[in-house]
Coordinates of C-alpha atoms and ligand atoms in Angstrom, one line a residue:
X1 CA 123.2 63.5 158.1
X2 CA 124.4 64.3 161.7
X3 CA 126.9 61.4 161.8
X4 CA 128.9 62.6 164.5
X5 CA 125.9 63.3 167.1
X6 CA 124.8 59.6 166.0
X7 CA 128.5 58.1 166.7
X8 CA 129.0 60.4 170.1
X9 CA 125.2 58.7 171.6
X10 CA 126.5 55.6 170.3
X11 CA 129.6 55.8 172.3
X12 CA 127.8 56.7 175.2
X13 CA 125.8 53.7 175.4
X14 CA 128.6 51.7 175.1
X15 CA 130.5 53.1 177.9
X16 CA 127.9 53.5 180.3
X17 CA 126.7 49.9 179.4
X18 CA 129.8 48.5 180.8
X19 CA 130.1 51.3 184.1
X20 CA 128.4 50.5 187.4
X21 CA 125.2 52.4 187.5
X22 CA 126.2 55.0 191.0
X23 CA 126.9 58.2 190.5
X24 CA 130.7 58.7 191.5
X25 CA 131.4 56.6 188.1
X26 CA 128.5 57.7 185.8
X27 CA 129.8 61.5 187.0
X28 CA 133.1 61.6 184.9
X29 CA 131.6 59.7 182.1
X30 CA 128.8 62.0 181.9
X31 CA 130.9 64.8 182.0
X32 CA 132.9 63.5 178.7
X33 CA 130.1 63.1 177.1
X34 CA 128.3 66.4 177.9
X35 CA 132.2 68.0 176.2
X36 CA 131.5 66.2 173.1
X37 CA 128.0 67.0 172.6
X38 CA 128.6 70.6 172.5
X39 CA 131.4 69.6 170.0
X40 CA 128.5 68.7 167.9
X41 CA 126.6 72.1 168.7
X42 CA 124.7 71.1 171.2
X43 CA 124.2 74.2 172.8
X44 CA 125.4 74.0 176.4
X45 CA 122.2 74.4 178.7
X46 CA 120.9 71.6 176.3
X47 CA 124.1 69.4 176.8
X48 CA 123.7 70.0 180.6
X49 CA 119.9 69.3 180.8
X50 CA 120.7 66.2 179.0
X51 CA 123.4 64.6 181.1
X52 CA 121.9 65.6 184.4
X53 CA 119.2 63.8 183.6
X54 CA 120.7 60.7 183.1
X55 CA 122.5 60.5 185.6
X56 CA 119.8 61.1 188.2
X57 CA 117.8 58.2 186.2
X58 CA 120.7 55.8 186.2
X59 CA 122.1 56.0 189.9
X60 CA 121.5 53.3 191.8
X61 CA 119.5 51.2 188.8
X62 CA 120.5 47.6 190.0
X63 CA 120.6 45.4 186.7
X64 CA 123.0 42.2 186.1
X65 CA 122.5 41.3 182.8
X66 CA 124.7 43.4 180.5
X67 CA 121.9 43.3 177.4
X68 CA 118.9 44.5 180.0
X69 CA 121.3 47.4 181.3
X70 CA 121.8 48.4 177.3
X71 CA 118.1 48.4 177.3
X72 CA 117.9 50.6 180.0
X73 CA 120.5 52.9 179.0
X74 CA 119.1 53.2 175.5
X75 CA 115.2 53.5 176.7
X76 CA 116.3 56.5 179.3
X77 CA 118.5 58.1 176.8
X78 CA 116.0 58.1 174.0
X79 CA 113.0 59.5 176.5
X80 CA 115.6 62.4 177.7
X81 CA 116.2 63.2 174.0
X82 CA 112.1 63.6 173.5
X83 CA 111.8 65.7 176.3
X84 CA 114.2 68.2 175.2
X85 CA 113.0 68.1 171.9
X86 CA 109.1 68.3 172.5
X87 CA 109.5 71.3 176.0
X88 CA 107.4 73.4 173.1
X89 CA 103.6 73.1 171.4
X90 CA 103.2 71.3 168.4
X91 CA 102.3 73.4 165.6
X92 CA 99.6 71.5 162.6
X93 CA 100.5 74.0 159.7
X94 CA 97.9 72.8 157.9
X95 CA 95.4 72.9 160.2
X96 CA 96.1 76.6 160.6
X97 CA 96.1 77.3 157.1
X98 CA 92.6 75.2 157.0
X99 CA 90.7 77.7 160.2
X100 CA 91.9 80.8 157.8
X101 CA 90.0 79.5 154.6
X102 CA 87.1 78.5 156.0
X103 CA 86.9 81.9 157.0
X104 CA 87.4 83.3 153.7
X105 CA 90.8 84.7 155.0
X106 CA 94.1 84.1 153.6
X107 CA 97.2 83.2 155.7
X108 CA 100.0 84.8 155.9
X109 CA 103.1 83.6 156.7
X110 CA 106.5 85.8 156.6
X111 CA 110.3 84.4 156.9
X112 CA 113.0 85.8 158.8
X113 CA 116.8 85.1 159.1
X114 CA 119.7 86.2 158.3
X115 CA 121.9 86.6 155.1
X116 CA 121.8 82.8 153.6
X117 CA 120.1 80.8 155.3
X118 CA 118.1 79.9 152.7
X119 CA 115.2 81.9 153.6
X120 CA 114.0 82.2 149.7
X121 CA 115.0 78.8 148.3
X122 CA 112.6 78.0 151.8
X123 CA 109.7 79.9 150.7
X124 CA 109.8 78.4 146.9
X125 CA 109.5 74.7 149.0
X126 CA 107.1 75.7 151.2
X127 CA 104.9 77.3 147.9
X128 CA 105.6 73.9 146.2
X129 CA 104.6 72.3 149.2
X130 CA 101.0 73.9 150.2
X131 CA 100.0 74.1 146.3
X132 CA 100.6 70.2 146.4
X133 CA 98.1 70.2 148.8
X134 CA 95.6 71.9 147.0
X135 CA 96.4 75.6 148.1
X136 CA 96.3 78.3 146.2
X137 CA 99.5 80.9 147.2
X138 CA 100.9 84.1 146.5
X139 CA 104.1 84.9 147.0
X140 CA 105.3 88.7 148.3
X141 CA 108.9 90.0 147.9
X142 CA 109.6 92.0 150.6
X143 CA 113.6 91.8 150.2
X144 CA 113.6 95.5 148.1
X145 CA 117.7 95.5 149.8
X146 CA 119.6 92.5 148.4
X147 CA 120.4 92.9 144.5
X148 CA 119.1 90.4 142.6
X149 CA 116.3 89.3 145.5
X150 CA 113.5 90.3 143.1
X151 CA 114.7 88.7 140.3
X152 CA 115.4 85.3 142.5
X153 CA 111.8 85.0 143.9
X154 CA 110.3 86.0 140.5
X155 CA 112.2 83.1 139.0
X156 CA 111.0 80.5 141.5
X157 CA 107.4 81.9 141.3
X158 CA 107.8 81.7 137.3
X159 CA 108.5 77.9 137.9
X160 CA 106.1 77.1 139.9
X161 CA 103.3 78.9 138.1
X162 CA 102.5 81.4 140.7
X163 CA 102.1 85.5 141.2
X164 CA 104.7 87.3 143.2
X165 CA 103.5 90.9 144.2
X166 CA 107.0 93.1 143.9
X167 CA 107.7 96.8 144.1
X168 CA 110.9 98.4 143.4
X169 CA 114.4 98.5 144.9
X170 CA 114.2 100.4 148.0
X171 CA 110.6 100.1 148.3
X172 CA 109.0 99.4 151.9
X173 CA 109.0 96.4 152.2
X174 CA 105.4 96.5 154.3
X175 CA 103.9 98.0 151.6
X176 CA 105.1 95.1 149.4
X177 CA 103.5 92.7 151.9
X178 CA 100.3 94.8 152.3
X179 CA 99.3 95.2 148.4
X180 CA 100.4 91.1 148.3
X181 CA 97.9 90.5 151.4
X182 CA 95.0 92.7 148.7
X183 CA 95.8 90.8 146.4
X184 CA 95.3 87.3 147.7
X185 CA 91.7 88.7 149.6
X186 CA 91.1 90.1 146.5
X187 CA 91.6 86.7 144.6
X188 CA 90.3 84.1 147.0
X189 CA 93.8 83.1 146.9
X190 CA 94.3 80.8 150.4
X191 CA 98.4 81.6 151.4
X192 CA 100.4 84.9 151.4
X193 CA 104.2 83.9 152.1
X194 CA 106.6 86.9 152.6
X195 CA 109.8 87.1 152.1
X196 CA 112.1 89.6 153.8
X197 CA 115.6 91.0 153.8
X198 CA 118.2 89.3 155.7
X199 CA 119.6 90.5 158.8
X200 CA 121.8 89.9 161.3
X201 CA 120.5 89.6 165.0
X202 CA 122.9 91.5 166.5
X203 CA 121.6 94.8 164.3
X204 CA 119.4 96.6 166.6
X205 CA 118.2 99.1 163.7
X206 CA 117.1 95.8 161.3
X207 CA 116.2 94.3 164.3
X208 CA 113.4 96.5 165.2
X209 CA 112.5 97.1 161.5
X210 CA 111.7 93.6 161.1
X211 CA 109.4 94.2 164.4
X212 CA 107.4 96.8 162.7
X213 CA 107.4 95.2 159.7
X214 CA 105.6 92.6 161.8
X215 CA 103.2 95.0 163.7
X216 CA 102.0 96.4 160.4
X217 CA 101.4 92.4 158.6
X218 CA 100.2 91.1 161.6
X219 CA 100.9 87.6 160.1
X220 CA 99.7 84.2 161.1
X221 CA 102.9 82.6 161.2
X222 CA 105.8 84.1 161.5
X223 CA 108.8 81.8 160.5
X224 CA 113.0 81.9 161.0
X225 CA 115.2 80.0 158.3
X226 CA 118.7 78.8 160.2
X227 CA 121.2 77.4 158.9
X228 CA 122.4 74.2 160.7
X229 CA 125.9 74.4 159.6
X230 CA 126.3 77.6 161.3
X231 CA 126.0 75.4 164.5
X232 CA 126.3 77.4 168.0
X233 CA 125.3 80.6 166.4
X234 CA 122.1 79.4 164.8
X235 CA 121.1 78.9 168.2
X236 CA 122.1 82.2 169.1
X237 CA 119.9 83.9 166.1
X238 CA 116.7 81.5 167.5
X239 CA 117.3 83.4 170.6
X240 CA 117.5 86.8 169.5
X241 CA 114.8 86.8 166.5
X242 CA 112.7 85.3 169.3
X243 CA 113.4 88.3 171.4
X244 CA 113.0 91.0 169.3
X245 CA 110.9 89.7 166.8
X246 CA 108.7 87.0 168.0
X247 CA 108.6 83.8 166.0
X248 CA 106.2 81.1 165.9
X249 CA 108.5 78.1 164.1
X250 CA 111.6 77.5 162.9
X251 CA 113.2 75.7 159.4
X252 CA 116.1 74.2 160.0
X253 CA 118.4 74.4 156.4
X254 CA 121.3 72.4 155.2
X255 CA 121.1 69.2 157.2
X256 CA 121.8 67.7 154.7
X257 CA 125.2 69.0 154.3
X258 CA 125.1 68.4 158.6
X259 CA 127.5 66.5 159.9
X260 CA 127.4 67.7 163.5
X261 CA 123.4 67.5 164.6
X262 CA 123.2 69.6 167.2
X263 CA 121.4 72.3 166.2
X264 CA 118.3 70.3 165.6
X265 CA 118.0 69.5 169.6
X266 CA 119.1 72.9 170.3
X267 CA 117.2 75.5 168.5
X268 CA 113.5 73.9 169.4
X269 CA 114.8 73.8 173.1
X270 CA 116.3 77.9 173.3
X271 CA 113.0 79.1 171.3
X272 CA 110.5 76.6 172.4
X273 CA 108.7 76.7 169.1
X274 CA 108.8 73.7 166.8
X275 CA 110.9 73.1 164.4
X276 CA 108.4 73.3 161.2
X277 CA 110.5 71.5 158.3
X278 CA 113.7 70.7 157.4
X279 CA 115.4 71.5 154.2
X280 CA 117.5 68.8 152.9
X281 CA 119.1 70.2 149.9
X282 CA 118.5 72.7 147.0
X283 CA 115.8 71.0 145.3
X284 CA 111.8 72.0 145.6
X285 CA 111.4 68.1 147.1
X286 CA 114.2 68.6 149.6
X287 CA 112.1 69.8 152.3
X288 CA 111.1 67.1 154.8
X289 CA 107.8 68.1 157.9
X290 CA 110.2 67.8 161.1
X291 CA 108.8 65.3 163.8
X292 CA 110.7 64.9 166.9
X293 CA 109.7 61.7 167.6
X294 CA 111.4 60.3 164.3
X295 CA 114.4 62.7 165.0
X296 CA 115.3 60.9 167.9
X297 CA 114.7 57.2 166.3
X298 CA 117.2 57.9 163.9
X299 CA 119.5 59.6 165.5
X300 CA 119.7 56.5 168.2
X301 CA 119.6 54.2 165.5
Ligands
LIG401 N1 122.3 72.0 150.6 C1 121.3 72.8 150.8 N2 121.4 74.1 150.4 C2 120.4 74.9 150.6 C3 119.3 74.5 151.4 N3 118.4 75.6 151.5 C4 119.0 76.6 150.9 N4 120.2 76.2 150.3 C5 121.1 77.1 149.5 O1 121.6 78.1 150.3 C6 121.9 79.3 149.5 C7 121.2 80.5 150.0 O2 119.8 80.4 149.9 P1 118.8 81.6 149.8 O3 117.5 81.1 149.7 O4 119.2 82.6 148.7 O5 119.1 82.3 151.2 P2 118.5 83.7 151.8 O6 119.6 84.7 151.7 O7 118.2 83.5 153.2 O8 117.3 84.1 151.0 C8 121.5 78.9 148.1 O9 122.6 78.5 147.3 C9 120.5 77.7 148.3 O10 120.4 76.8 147.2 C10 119.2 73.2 151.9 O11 118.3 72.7 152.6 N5 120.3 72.4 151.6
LIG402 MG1 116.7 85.8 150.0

């Protein structure tokens, strides 16, 4: 997982280690360096932010000993990292979920994203998830578009031994949501988590469905499924979804299959919402609570 953004900071900290700390030489280093990171789809404010800072923190540092300047390197380094990755407000999903049911409320939560993401194999981990911790959850299929959408939820609600509230192809895909919403107030059940048609954020029509689809739910949470392989243009959905839509968190899927890493730091930094989770393979278990803190341990380790 993220190998290459891993190797790239690596690098850095070797060659800065061994450069005389004033700007005129950190400059074309940093400049290298900022080149390679958005290789690793970084996206390029982020990159920027990132080397700038460094710079201005190492210019004019006066160490000797090669192991303290390491140190130095490695400690400023690792605090830029957290500042990019924690410019947003943490987000205690179960703490939310916790304010609901003592009201007697359910929460609802609906994913967005485009085609593949992964935003259904997401909700079946996030189901698996909460019901491990004592939840009780309905699921709603509001993808009535994509053949074979009902069908996939149904199957993952079947295996998990919970109810998915369905209408037919074509159906509206609020009303889906609504009579799911009933039916967990109805029940005393704690978690409504809606699942919606993919779309891409360039598709103003979708776009602005996907809006009122939101108006009408009025959901607690509202949460966008990207897919970190698709690199500089996950970052590019954050934004727009954000814009048009309004999101509260985002799941980052397939770092497992990552190489690169740059999506992590970037998405969190364009939306400034919180990564939530991470999905980590195709599994129930492979989903993973994201903490930035951890994030930036291992990827400096
Ligand atoms: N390796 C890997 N595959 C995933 C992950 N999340 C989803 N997938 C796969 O991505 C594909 C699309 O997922 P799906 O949930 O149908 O996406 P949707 O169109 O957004 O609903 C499926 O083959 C999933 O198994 C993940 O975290 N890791
Ligand atoms: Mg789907």
């Amino acid at each position: 997982m993220f190998e290459r953004l891993k190797s790239r900071l690596k690098g850095l900290v070797n060659k800065v280690t061994t450069t005389e700390l004033k700007a005129e030489n950190l400059r074309p280093v940093f400049s290298e360096f900022k080149i390679s990171l958005v290789e690793n789809d970084v996206a390029f404010p982020v990159a920027e932010r990132i080397c700038d800072e460094m710079e201005k923190r190492l210019d004019g540092v006066q160490v000797k000993r090669l192991e303290d300047r390491r140190k130095i390197v490695e400690q400023n380094l690792r605090e830029v990292l957290l500042e990019v990755m924690l410019e947003n407000d943490k987000i205690d999903l179960l703490q939310a979920v916790e304010k609901k049911r003592k009201k007697g409320e359910p929460f609802i939560m609906v994913f967005v994203g485009i085609n593949g993401t992964g935003k259904t194999t997401t909700i079946a981990k996030v189901a698996r998830f909460l019901a491990k911790k004592g939840y009780s959850v309905v699921l709603a299929c509001s993808d009535t578009y994509r053949a074979g959408s009902i069908e996939q939820l149904e199957e993952h609600a079947k295996r998990l031994g919970i109810r998915m509230i369905k209408h037919k192809y074509g159906a509206d895909p609020a009303a889906v949501a609504y009579d799911a919403i009933n039916h967990a107030k109805a029940h005393g059940i704690n978690i409504v988590l809606i699942d919606t048609a993919g779309r891409m954020q360039t598709n103003r029509n979708l776009m602005n469905e996907l809006a009122k689809i939101k108006r009408i739910i009025n959901p607690d949470m509202t949460i966008l499924t990207v897919d970190s392989l698709t690199g500089n243009d996950a970052v590019m959905q954050a934004e727009e979804f954000h814009k048009t839509v309004g999101i509260d968190a985002t799941i980052l899927t397939k770092v497992d299959a990552d190489v690169k890493g740059g999506s992590a730091l970037s998405v969190a930094y364009v939306t400034k919402k919180p990564i939530l989770f991470v999905g980590t393979g195709q599994k129930y278990e492979d989903l993973e609570e994201f903490d930035p803190e951890k994030f930036v341990e291992m990827i400096l380790k």
